[in-house]
XYZ file of C-alpha atoms in Angstrom:
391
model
C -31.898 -15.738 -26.891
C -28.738 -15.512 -25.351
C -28.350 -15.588 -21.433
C -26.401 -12.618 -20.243
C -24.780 -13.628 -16.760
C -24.311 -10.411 -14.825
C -25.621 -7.145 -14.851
C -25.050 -4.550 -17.481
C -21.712 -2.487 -16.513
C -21.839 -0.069 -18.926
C -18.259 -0.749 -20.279
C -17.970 -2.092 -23.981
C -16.920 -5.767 -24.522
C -12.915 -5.801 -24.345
C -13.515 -8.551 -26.870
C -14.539 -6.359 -30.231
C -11.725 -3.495 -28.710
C -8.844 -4.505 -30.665
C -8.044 -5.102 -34.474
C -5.998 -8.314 -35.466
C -3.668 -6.333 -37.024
C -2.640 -4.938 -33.354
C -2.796 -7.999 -32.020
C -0.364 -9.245 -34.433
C 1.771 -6.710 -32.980
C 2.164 -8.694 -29.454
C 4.972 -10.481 -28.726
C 3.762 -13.378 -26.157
C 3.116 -17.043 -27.051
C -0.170 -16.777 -28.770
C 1.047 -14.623 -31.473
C 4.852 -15.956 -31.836
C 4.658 -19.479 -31.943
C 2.916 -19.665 -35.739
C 3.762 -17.755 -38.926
C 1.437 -14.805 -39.336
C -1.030 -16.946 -42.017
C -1.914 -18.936 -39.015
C -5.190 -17.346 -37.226
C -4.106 -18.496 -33.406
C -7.285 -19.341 -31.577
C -5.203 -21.981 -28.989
C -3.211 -20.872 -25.949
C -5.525 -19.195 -22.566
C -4.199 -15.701 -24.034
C -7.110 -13.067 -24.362
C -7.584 -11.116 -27.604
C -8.806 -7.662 -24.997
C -7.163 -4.442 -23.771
C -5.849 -4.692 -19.955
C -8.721 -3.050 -17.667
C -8.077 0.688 -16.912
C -7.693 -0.286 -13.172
C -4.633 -2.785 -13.815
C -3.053 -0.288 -16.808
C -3.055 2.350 -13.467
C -1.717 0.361 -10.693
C 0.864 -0.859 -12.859
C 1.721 2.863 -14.417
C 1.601 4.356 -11.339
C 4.165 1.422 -10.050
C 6.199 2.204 -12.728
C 6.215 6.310 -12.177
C 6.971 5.818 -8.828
C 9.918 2.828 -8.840
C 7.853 0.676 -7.187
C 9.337 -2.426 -8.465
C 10.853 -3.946 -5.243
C 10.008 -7.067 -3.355
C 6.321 -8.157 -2.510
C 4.499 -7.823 0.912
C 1.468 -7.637 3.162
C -1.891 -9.143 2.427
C -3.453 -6.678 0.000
C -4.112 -9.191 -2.793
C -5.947 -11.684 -0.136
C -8.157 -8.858 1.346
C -9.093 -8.234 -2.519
C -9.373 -11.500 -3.109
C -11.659 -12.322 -0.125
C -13.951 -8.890 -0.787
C -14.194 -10.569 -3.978
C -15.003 -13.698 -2.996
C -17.998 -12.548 -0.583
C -19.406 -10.314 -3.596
C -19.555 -12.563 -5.888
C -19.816 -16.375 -4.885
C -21.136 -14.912 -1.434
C -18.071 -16.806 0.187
C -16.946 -15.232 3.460
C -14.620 -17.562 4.690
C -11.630 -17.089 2.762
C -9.273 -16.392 6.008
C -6.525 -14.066 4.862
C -4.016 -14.885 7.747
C -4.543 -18.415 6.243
C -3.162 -17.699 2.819
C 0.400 -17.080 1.366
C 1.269 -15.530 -2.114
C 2.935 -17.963 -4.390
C 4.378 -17.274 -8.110
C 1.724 -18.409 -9.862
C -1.100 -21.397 -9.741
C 1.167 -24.170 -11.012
C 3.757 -23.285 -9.086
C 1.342 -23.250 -6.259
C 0.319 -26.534 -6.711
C 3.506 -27.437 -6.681
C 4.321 -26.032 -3.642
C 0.965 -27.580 -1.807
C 1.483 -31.132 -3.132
C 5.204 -30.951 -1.406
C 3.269 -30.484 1.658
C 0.765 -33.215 1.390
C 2.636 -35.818 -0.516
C 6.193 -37.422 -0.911
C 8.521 -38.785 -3.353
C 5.909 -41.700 -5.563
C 3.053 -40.750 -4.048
C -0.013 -40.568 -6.094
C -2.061 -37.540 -7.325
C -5.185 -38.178 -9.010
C -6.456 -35.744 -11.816
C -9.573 -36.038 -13.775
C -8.931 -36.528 -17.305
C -9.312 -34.701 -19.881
C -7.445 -32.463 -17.750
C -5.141 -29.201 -17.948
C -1.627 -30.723 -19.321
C 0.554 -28.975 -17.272
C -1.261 -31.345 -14.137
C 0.700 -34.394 -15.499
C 4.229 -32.307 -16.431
C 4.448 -30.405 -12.678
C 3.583 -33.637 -11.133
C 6.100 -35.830 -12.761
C 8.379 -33.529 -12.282
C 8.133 -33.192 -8.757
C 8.640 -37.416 -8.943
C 4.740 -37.874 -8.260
C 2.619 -40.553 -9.931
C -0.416 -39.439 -12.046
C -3.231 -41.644 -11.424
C -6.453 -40.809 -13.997
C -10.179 -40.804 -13.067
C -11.583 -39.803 -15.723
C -14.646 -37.515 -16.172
C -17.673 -39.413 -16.519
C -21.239 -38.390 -18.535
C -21.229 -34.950 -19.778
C -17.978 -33.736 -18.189
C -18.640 -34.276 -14.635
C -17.016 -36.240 -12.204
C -17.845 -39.896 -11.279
C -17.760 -40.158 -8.248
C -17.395 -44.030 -8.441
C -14.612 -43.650 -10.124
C -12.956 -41.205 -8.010
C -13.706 -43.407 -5.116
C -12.086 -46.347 -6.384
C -9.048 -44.620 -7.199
C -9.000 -43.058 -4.281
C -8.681 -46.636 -2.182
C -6.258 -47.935 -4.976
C -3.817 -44.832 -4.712
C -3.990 -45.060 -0.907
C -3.542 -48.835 -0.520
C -0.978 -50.056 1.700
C -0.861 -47.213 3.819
C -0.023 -44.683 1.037
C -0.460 -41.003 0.814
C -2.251 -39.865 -1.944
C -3.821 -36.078 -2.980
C -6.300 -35.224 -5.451
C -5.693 -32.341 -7.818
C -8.664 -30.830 -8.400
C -9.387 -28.262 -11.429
C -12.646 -26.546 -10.396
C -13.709 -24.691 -13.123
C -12.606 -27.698 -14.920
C -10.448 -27.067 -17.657
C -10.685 -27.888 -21.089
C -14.460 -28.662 -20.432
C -15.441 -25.400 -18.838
C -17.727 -27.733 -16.122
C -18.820 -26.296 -13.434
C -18.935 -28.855 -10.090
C -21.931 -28.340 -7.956
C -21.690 -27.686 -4.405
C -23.363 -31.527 -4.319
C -20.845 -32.966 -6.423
C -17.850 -30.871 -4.230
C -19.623 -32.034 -1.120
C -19.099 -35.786 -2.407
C -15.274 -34.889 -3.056
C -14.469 -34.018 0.339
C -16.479 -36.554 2.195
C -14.618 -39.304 -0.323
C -11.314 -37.845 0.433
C -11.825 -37.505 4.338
C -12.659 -41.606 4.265
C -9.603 -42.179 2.487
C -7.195 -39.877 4.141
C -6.312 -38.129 0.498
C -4.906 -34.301 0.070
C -7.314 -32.230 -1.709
C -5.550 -29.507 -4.050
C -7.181 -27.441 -6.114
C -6.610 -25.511 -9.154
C -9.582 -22.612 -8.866
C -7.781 -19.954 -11.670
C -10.752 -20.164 -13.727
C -13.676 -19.171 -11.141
C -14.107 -15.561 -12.021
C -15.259 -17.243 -15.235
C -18.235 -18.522 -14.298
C -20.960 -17.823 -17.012
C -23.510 -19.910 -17.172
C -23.488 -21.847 -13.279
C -22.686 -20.602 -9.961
C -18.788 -21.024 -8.831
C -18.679 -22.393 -5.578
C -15.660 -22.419 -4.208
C -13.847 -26.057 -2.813
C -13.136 -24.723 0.639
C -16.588 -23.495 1.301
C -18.477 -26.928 1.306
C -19.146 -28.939 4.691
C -15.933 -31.207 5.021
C -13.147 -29.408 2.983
C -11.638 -27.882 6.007
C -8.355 -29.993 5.190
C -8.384 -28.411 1.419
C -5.587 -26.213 0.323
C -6.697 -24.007 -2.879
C -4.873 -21.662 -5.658
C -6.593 -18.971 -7.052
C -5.571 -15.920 -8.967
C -6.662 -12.703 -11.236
C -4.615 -14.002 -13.847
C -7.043 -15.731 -16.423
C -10.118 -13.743 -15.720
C -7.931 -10.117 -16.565
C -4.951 -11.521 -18.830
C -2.428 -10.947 -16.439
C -0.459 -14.509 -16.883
C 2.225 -12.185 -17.645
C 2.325 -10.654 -14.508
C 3.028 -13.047 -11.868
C 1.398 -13.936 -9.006
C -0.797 -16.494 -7.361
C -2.390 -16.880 -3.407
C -2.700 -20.243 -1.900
C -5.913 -20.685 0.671
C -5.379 -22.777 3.187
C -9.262 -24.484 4.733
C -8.922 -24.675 8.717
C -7.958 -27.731 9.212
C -4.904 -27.026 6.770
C -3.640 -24.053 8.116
C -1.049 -25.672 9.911
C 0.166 -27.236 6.326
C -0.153 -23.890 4.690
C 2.405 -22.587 7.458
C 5.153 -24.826 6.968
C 5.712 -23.952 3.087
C 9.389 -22.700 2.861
C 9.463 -18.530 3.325
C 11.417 -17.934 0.047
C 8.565 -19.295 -1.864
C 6.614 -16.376 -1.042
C 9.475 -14.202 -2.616
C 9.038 -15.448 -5.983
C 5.362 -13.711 -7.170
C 6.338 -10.245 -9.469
C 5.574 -7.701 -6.370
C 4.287 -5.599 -9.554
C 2.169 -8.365 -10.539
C 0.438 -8.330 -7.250
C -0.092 -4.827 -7.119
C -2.398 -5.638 -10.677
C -4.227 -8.727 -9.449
C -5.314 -6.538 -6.330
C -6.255 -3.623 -9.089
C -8.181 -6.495 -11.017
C -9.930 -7.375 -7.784
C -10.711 -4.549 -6.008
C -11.873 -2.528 -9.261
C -12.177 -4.670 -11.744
C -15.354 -6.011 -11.862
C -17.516 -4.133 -14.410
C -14.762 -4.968 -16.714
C -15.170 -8.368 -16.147
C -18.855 -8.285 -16.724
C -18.503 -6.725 -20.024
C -15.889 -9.435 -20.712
C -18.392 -11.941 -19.270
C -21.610 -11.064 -21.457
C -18.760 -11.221 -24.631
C -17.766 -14.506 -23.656
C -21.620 -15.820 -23.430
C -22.376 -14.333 -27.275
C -19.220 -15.739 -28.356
C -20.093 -19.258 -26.641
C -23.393 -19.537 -28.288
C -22.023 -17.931 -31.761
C -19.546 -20.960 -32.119
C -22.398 -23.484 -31.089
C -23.989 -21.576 -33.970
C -21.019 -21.357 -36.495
C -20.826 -25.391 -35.848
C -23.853 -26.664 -36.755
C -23.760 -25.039 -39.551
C -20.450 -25.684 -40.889
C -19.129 -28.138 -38.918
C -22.111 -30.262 -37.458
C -20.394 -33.321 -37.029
C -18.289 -31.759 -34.595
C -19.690 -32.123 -30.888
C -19.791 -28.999 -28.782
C -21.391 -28.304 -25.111
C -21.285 -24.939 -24.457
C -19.603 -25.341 -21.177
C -20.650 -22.997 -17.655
C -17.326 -21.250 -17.441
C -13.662 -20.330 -18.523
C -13.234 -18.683 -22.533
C -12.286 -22.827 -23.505
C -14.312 -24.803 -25.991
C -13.738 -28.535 -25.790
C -14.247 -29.827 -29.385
C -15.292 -33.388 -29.546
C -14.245 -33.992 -34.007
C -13.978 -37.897 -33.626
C -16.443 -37.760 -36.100
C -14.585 -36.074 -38.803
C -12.080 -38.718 -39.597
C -9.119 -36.868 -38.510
C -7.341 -39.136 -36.273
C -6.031 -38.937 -33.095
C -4.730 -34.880 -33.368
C -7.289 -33.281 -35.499
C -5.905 -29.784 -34.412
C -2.642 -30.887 -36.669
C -4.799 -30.837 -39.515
C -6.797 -27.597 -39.005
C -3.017 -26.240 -38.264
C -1.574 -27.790 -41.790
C -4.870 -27.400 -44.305
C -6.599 -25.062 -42.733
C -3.938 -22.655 -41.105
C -5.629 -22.303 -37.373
C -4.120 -23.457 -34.914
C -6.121 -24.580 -31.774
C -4.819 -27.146 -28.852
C -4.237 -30.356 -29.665
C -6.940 -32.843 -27.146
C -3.912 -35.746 -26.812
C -1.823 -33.734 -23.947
C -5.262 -33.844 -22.161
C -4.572 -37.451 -21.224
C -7.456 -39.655 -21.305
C -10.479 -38.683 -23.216
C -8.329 -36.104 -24.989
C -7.362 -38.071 -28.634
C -9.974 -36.835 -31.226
C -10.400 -33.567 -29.397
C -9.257 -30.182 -30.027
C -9.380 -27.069 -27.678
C -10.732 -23.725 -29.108
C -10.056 -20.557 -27.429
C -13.233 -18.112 -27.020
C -11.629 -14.907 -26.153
C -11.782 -13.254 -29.460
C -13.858 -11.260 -31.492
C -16.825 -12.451 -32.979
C -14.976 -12.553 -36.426
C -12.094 -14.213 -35.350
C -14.337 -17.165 -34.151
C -16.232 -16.911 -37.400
C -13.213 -17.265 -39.144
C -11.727 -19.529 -37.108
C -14.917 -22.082 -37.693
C -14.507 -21.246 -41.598
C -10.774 -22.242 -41.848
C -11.603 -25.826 -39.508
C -14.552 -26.403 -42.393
C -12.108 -25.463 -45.415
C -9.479 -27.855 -43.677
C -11.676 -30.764 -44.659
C -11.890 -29.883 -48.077
């Protein structure tokens, strides 16, 4: 039977709102980058209507000429009403956050605090690829620990990459992605717990990448700067994934107590960059969206267990955990004899395209990445195209 995570809101699932011939009619990434044969199930784009309280913040913006420059602390006091209410977090200080562009940019922007030119930053691979591009950008080094058993993190591991990125007196920071994305784990308060008492003994900079935690479906979010040690944390979150708003700009970053101090020395013009619009429908999202994002919720959990479904029956040499949160499926098809990029074969035989696993980093080659936020018969068909590919 499958596990609905929230309460009923009464609001039909965005998910079955929109035909793919309208979708077809959007002009972003997901539905630009292939020819119109291809069924695009890849980038973290949501097949769903905008929720009616983000389509009226941003009309009324629009009707009025708001579109000036962002300020005040609106989108924090959202944020941390949000925060209480759902993960039953109160300590989300707002006069210790600052708006930033967007998550990545965030991250950016926090590592520049903690870190300097060669200094390490740990991820835990498979990870998000836009982890390794930012931070070799920003002339960082990416040091892997990869996920251990079943997605989480091994905390052996971690350790002794902590004490190798830190030896000789180094600075290091770990770049946390909590929900973890592509896996969709969930870390326990236990396993967070162990993260900041690791990094405290080893003097390394805990960042973390928290976009995904309205997305919790099947485990409790907790978030990084709530467990016993973290004070020294700095954290990015954002409305953008759980209400399809990447295309409206904007991003907070938390600061825990004992990083406030950090926090207050990023650079005033960074703070000028988020879309002022943009905030105006992340607070919308925040303040009233939440019955939307049930309904999208209880979609996501049927669409979750349909592919698990749609597998095994079609596919069942393709490995698949269900994971506890974001719309990301993590396909394990090392069994299917596909090589390293088995996306670039559903793409060319199969026409449907998905993420490739290799940008990943370690534990990536063999995988692919299936996006979940879609109508039941886009999945279906989705799952039917990857079978026909191996034909």
């Amino acid at each position: 039977m499958t596990r609905i995570p929230h309460e009923t809101s009464g609001e039909p699932n965005p998910l079955q709102a929109l035909t793919l011939d309208r979708l077809r009619r959007r002009t972003s990434m997901k539905w630009r980058t292939y020819p119109e044969d291809v069924l695009p199930v890849w980038v973290a784009e949501m097949d769903v209507p905008l929720a009616e309280p983000v389509i009226r913040a941003v009309t009324d913006a629009l009707e009025l000429g708001d579109t000036g420059y962002p300020v005040g602390t609106a989108y924090a006091e959202a944020l941390a009403a949000f925060a209480e209410k759902r993960w039953n977090w109160d300590g989300l200080a707002v006069e210790h956050t600052a708006i930033v562009p967007d998550v990545m940019l965030g991250v950016v922007e926090m590592l520049k605090l903690v870190t300097g030119y060669g200094d390490a930053v740990v991820v835990n691979s498979p990870v998000y690829p836009p982890f390794y591009h930012f931070v070799a950008h920003m002339d960082r080094r990416v040091v892997e620990a990869p996920l251990g058993e079943g997605g989480r993190i091994d905390q052996g591991v971690l350790e002794e990459t902590f004490r190798q990125a830190v030896a000789g007196g180094k600075r290091a920071a770990y770049l946390l992605c909590s929900p973890h994305n592509p896996t969709g784990t969930v870390h326990t308060a236990e396993e967070l717990s162990a993260v900041a008492e690791l990094a405290e003994r080893y003097g390394v900079r805990v960042v973390v990448d928290e976009i995904h935690a309205p997305l919790a479906i099947g485990a409790d979010f907790v978030p990084y700067l709530s467990v016993p040690g973290a004070e020294r944390g700095l954290s990015l979150m954002s409305a953008s994934k759980a209400w399809n708003l990447a295309g409206l700009k904007a991003a907070l970053a938390i600061a825990g107590p004992g990083a406030a101090a950090d926090l207050a020395r990023m650079p005033e013009e960074v703070g000028h960059g988020p879309s002022h619009v943009g905030i105006l429908a992340h607070t919308a999202a925040l303040r009233d969206g939440g019955p939307w994002l049930d309904a999208l919720l209880s979609g996501l959990d049927v669409n979750r267990h349909l592919l698990a479904d749609l597998l095994a029956e079609h596919l069942p040499a393709v490995r698949y955990r269900p994971g506890d949160a974001t719309y990301l499926a993590w396909l394990d098809c090392r069994a299917l004899g596909l090589g390293d990029d088995p996306a670039d074969a559903f793409l060319h035989r199969g026409r449907v395209a998905l993420n490739s696993g290799i940008p990943f980093g370690t534990g990536g080659a063999g995988h692919a990445r299936l996006n979940l936020a879609a109508s039941p018969e886009v999945i279906t068909e989705a799952v039917r195209r990857m079978a026909a590919a191996l034909g």
